mmCIF file of C-alpha atoms in Angstrom:
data_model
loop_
_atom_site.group_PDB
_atom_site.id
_atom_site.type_symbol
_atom_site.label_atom_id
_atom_site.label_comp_id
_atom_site.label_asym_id
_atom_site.label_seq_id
_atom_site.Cartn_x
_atom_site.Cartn_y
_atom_site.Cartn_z
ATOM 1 C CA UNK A 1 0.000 0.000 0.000
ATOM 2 C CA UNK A 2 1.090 3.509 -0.832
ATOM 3 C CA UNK A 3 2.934 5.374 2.279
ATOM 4 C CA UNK A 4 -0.019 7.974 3.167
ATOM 5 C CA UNK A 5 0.894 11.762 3.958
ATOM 6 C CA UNK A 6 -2.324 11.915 6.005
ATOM 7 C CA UNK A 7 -1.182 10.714 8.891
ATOM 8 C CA UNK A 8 1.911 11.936 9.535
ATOM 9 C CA UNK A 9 0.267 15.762 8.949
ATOM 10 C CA UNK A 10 -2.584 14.786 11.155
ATOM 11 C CA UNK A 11 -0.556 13.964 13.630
ATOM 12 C CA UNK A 12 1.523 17.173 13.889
ATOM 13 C CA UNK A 13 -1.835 19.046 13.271
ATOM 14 C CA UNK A 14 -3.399 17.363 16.665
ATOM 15 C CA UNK A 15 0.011 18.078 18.750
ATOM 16 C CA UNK A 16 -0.164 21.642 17.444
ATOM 17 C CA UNK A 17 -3.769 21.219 18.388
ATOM 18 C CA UNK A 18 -2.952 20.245 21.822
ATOM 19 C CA UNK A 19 -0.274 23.195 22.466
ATOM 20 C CA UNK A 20 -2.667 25.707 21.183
ATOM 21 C CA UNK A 21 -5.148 23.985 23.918
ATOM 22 C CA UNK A 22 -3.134 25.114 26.835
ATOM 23 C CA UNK A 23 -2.219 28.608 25.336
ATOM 24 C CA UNK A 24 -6.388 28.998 25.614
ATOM 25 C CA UNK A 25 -6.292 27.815 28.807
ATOM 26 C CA UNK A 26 -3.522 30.113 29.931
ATOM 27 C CA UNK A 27 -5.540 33.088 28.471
ATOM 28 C CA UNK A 28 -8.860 32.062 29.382
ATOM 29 C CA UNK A 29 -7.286 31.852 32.578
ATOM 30 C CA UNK A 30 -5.814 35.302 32.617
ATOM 31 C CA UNK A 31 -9.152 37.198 31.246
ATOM 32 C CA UNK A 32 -10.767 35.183 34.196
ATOM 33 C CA UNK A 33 -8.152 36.070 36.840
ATOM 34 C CA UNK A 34 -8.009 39.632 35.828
ATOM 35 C CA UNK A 35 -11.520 40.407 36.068
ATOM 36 C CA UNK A 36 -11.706 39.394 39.683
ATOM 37 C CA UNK A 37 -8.232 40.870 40.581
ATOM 38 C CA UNK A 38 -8.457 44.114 38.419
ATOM 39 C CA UNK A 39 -11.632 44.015 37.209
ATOM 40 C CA UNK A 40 -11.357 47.666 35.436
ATOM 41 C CA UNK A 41 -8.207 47.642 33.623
ATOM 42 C CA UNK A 42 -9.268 43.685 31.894
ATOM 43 C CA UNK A 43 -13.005 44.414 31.256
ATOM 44 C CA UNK A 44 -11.777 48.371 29.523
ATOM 45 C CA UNK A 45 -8.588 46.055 27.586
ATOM 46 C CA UNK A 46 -12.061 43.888 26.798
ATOM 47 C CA UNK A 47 -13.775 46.794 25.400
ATOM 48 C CA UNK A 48 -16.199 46.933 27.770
ATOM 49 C CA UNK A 49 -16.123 50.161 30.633
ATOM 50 C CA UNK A 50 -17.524 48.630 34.220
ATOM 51 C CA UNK A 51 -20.249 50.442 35.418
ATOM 52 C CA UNK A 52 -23.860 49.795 36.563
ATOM 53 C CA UNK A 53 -24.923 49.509 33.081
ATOM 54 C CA UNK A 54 -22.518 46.519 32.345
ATOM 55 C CA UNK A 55 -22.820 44.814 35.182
ATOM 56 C CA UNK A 56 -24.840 41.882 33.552
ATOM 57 C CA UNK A 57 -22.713 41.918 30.606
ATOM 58 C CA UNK A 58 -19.524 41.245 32.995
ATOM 59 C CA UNK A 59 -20.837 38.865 35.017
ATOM 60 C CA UNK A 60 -21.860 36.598 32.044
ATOM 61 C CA UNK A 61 -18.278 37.274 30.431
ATOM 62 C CA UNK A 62 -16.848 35.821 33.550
ATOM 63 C CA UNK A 63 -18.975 32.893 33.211
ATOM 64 C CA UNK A 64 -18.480 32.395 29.636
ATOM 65 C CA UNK A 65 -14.528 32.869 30.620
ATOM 66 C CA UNK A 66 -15.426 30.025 32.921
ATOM 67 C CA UNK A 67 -17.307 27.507 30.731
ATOM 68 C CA UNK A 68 -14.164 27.841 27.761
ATOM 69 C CA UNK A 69 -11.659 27.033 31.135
ATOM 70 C CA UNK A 70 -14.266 23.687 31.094
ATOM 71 C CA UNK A 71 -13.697 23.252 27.447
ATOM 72 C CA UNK A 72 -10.020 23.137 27.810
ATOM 73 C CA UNK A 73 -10.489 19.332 29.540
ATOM 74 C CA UNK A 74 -12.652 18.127 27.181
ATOM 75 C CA UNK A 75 -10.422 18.970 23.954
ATOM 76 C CA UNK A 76 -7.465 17.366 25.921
ATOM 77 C CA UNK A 77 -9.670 14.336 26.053
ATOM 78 C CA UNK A 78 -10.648 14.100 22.631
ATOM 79 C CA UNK A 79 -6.965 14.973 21.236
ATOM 80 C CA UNK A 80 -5.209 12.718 23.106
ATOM 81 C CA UNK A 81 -7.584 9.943 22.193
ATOM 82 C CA UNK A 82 -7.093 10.988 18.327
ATOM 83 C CA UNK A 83 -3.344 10.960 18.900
ATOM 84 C CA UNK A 84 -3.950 7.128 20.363
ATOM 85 C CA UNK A 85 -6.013 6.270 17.140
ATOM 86 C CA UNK A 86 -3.266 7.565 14.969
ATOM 87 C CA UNK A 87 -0.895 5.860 16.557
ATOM 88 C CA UNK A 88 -2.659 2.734 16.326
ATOM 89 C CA UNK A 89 -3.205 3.401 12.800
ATOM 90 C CA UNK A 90 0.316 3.491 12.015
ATOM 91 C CA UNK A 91 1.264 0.479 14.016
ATOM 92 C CA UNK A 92 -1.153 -1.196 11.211
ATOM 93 C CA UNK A 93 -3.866 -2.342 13.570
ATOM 94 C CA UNK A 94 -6.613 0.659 13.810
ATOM 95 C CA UNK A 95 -9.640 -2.438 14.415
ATOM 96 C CA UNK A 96 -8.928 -2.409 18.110
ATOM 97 C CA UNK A 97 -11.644 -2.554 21.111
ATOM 98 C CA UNK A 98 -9.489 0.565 22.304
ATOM 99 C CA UNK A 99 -10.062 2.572 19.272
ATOM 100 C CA UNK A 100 -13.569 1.603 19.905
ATOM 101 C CA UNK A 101 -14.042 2.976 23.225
ATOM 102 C CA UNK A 102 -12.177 6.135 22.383
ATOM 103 C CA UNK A 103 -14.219 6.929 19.261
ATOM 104 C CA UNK A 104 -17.236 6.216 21.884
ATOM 105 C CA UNK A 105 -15.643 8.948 23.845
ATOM 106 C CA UNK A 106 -14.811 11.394 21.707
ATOM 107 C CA UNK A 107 -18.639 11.535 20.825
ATOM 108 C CA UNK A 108 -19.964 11.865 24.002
ATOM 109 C CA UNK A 109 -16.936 14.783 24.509
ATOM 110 C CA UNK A 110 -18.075 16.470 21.054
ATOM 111 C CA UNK A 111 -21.714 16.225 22.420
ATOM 112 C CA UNK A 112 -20.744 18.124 25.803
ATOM 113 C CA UNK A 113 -18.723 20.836 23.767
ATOM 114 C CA UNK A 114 -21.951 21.561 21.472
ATOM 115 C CA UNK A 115 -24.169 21.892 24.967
ATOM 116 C CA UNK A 116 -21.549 24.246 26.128
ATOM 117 C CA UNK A 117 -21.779 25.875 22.984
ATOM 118 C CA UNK A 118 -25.300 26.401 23.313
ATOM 119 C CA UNK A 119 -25.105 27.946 26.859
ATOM 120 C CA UNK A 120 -22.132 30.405 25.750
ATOM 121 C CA UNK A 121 -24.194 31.290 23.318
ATOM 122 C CA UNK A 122 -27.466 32.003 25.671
ATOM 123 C CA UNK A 123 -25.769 33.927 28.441
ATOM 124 C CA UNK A 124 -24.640 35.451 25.317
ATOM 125 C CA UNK A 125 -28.017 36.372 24.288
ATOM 126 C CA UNK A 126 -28.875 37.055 27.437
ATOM 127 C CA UNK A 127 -26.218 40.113 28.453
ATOM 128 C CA UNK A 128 -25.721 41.583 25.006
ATOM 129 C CA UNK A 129 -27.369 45.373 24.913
ATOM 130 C CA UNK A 130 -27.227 47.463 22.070
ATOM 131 C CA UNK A 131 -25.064 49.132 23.684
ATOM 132 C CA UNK A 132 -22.494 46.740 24.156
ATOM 133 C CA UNK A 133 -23.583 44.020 21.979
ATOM 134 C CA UNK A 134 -21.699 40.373 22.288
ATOM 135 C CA UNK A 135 -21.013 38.568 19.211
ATOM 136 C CA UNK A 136 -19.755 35.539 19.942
ATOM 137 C CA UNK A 137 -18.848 32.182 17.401
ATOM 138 C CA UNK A 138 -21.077 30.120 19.391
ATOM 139 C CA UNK A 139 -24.525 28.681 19.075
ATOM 140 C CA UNK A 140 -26.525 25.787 17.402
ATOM 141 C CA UNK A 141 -24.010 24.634 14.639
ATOM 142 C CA UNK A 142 -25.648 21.330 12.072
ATOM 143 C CA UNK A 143 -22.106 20.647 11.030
ATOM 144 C CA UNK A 144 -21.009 19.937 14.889
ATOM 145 C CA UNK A 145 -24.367 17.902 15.623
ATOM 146 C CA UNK A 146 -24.052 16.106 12.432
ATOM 147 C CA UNK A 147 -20.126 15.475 13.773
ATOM 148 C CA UNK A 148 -21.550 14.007 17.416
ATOM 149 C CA UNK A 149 -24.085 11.853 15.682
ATOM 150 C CA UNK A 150 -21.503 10.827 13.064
ATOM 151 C CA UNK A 151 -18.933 9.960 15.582
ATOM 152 C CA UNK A 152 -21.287 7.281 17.452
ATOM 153 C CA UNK A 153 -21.668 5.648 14.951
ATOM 154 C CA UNK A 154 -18.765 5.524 13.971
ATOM 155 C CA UNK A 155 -17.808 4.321 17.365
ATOM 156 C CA UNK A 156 -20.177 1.678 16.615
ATOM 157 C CA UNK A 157 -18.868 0.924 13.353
ATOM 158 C CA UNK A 158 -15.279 0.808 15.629
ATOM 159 C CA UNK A 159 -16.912 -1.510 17.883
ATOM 160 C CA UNK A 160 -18.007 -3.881 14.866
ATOM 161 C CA UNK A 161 -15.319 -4.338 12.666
ATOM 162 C CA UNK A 162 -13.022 -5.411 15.627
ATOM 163 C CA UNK A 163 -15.576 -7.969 16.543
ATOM 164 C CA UNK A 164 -15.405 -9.328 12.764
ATOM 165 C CA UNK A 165 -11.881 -8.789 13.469
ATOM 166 C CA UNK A 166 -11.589 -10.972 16.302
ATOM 167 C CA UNK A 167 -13.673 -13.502 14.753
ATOM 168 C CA UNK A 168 -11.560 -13.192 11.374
ATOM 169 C CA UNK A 169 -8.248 -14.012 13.452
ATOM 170 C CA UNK A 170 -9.663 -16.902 15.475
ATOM 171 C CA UNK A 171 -11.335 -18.513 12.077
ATOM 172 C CA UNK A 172 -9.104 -21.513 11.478
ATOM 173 C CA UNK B 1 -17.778 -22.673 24.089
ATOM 174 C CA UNK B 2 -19.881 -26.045 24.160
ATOM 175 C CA UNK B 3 -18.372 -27.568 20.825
ATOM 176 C CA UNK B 4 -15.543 -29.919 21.411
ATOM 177 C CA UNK B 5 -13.033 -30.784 18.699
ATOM 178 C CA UNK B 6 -11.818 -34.395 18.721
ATOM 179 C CA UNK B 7 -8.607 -33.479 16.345
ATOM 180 C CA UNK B 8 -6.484 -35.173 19.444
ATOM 181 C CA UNK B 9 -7.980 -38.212 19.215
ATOM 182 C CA UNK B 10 -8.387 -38.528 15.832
ATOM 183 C CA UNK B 11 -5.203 -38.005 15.160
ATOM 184 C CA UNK B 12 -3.943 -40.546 17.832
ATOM 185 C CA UNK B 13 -6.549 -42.809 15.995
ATOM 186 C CA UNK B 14 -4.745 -42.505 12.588
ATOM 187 C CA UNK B 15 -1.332 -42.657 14.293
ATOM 188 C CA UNK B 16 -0.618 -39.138 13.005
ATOM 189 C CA UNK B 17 1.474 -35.953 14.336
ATOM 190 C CA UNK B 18 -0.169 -32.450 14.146
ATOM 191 C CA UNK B 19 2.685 -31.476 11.663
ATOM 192 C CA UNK B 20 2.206 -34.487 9.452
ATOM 193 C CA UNK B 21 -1.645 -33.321 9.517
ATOM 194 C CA UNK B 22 -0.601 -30.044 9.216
ATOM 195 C CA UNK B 23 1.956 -30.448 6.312
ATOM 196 C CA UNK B 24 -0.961 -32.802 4.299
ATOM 197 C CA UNK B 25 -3.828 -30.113 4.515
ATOM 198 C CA UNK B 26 -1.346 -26.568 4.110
ATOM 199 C CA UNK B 27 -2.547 -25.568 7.392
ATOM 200 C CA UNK B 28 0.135 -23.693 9.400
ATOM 201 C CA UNK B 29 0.791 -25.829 12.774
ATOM 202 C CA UNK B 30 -0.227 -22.786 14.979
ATOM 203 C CA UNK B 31 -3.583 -22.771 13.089
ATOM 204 C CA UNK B 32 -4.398 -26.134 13.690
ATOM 205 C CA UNK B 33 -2.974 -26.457 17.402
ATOM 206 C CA UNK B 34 -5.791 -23.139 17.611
ATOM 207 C CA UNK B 35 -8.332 -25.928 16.777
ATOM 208 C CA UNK B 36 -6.809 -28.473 18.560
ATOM 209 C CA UNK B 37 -6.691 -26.662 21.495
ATOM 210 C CA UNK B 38 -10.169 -25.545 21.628
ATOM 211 C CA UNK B 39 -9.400 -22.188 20.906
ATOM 212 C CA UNK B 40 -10.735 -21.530 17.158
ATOM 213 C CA UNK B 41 -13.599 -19.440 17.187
ATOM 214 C CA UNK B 42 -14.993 -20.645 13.994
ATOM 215 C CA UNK B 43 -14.072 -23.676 11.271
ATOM 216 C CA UNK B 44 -13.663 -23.005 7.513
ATOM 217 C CA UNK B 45 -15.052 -25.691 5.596
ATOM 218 C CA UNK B 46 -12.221 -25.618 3.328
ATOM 219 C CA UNK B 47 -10.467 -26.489 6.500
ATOM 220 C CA UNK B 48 -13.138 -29.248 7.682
ATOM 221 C CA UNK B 49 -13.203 -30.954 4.196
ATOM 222 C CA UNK B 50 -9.330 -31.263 4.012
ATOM 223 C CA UNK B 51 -9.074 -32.557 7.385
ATOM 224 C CA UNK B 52 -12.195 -34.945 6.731
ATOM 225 C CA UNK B 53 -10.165 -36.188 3.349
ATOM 226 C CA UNK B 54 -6.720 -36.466 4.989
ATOM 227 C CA UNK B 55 -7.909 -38.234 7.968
ATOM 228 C CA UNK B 56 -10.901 -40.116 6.437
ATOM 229 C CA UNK B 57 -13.250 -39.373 8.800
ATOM 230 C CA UNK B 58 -16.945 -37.420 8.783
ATOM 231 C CA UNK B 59 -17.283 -33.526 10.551
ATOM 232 C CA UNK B 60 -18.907 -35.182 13.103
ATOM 233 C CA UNK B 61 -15.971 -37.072 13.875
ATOM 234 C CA UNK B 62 -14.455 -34.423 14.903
ATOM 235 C CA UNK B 63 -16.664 -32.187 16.506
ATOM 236 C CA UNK B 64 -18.887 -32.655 19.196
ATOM 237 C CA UNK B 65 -21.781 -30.405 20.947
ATOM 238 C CA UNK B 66 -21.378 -30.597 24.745
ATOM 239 C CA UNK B 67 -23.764 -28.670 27.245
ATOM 240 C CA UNK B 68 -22.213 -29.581 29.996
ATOM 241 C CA UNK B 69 -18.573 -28.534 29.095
ATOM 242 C CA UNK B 70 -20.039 -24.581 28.722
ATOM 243 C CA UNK B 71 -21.900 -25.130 31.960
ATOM 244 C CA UNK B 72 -18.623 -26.109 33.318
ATOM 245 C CA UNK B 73 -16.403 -23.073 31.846
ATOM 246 C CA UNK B 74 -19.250 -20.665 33.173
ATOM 247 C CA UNK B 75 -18.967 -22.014 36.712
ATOM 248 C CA UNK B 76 -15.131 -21.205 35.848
ATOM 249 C CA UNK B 77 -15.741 -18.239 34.981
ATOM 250 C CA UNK B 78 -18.110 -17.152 38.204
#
């Protein structure tokens, strides 16, 4: 079989994927820190002056600050599980009951991120004013519920061909 | 699994090694100590008609349903 490029570029993409993780973290966790600490000088940086006004509009910023820090876990999860599969991939032997359980995961971890996404999106909703309006890329996305629904069953798909797999390799 | 394969006895039967059987039907030895051993999970018949012709003997011969034996392996298992 012909040497695929794929793989070796999707695994440099995930570990660039996974650094890029914690640099969110680290500034999710610095927008979050600063509004407690010096709540003036982040929300102005922010674009948004603290007064009575705002004080909504803040408060659900620090929450939505607080649900991407809850993200950060979750893509960890699912990247590290990818970087498994490739692995396994390479190694030749992909129809494994381990691949199985990790595709498994990574749908039920792509299914949290798109509830997330909906609740960023309604506190969003909820605190924007015209006069400080929120626009965030959040929300109901098809392509991402089509991706969770695709992913089970392609867990189950996972699940079935190392079965056949199994049976295959015992079949004298 | 409550199917038992006789290859053991046959074989001592016919006065015949595993490799002889092995090298007669183009079986690898490790597949056929699988069956031998219990272990296979399923039985080409490409696999049961060349041991049937090289052994002269009937599928039945060499297999055998027994209950008891997967009443046994679940107590095992318990």
């Amino acid at each position: 079989m012909k040497r695929s490029t794929a793989l070796p570029v999707a695994y440099t993409v995930l570990r660039v994927l996974i650094a890029l993780n914690w640099a969110y973290l680290a500034v999710l966790i610095a927008i979050l820190g600063g509004s407690l600490t010096n709540e003036q000088w982040t929300f102005r940086a922010l674009g948004v002056p603290v007064s009575d006004q705002t004080g909504a509009l803040v408060m659900g910023m620090r929450a939505i600050a607080a649900l991407g820090i809850l993200t950060v876990p979750l893509n960890l999860m699912m990247l590290k599980r990818l970087v498994a599969m490739v692995h396994t991939v390479r190694a030749g032997d992909p129809f494994v009951a381990d691949n199985a359980y990790r595709m498994n995961t990574i749908a039920w971890v792509l299914l949290g991120l798109q509830i997330i996404g909906l609740i960023i999106w309604s506190i969003g909703k909820a605190v924007s004013t015209p006069a400080h309006p929120l626009h965030l890329d959040a929300g109901f996305s098809p392509a991402g519920w089509l991706a969770v629904v695709m992913t089970f069953v392609l867990a189950r798909v996972f699940a079935k061909g190392t079965l056949m797999r199994e049976d295959l390799e015992g079949t004298v | 699994m409550a199917i038992v394969v006789k290859l053991d006895e046959l074989l001592h039967e016919r006065r015949m090694t595993l490799t002889e059987l092995a090298d007669r039907i183009g079986i690898t030895l490790a597949n056929l100590s699988v069956l031998k051993t219990g272990k296979a999970r399923a039985v080409r018949f490409s696999t049961l008609e060349a041991i049937c012709r090289v052994l002269a003997c009937q599928p039945g011969d060499l297999l055998e349903y027994a209950p008891e034996q997967r009443a046994d392996e679940r107590a095992h298992a318990a």
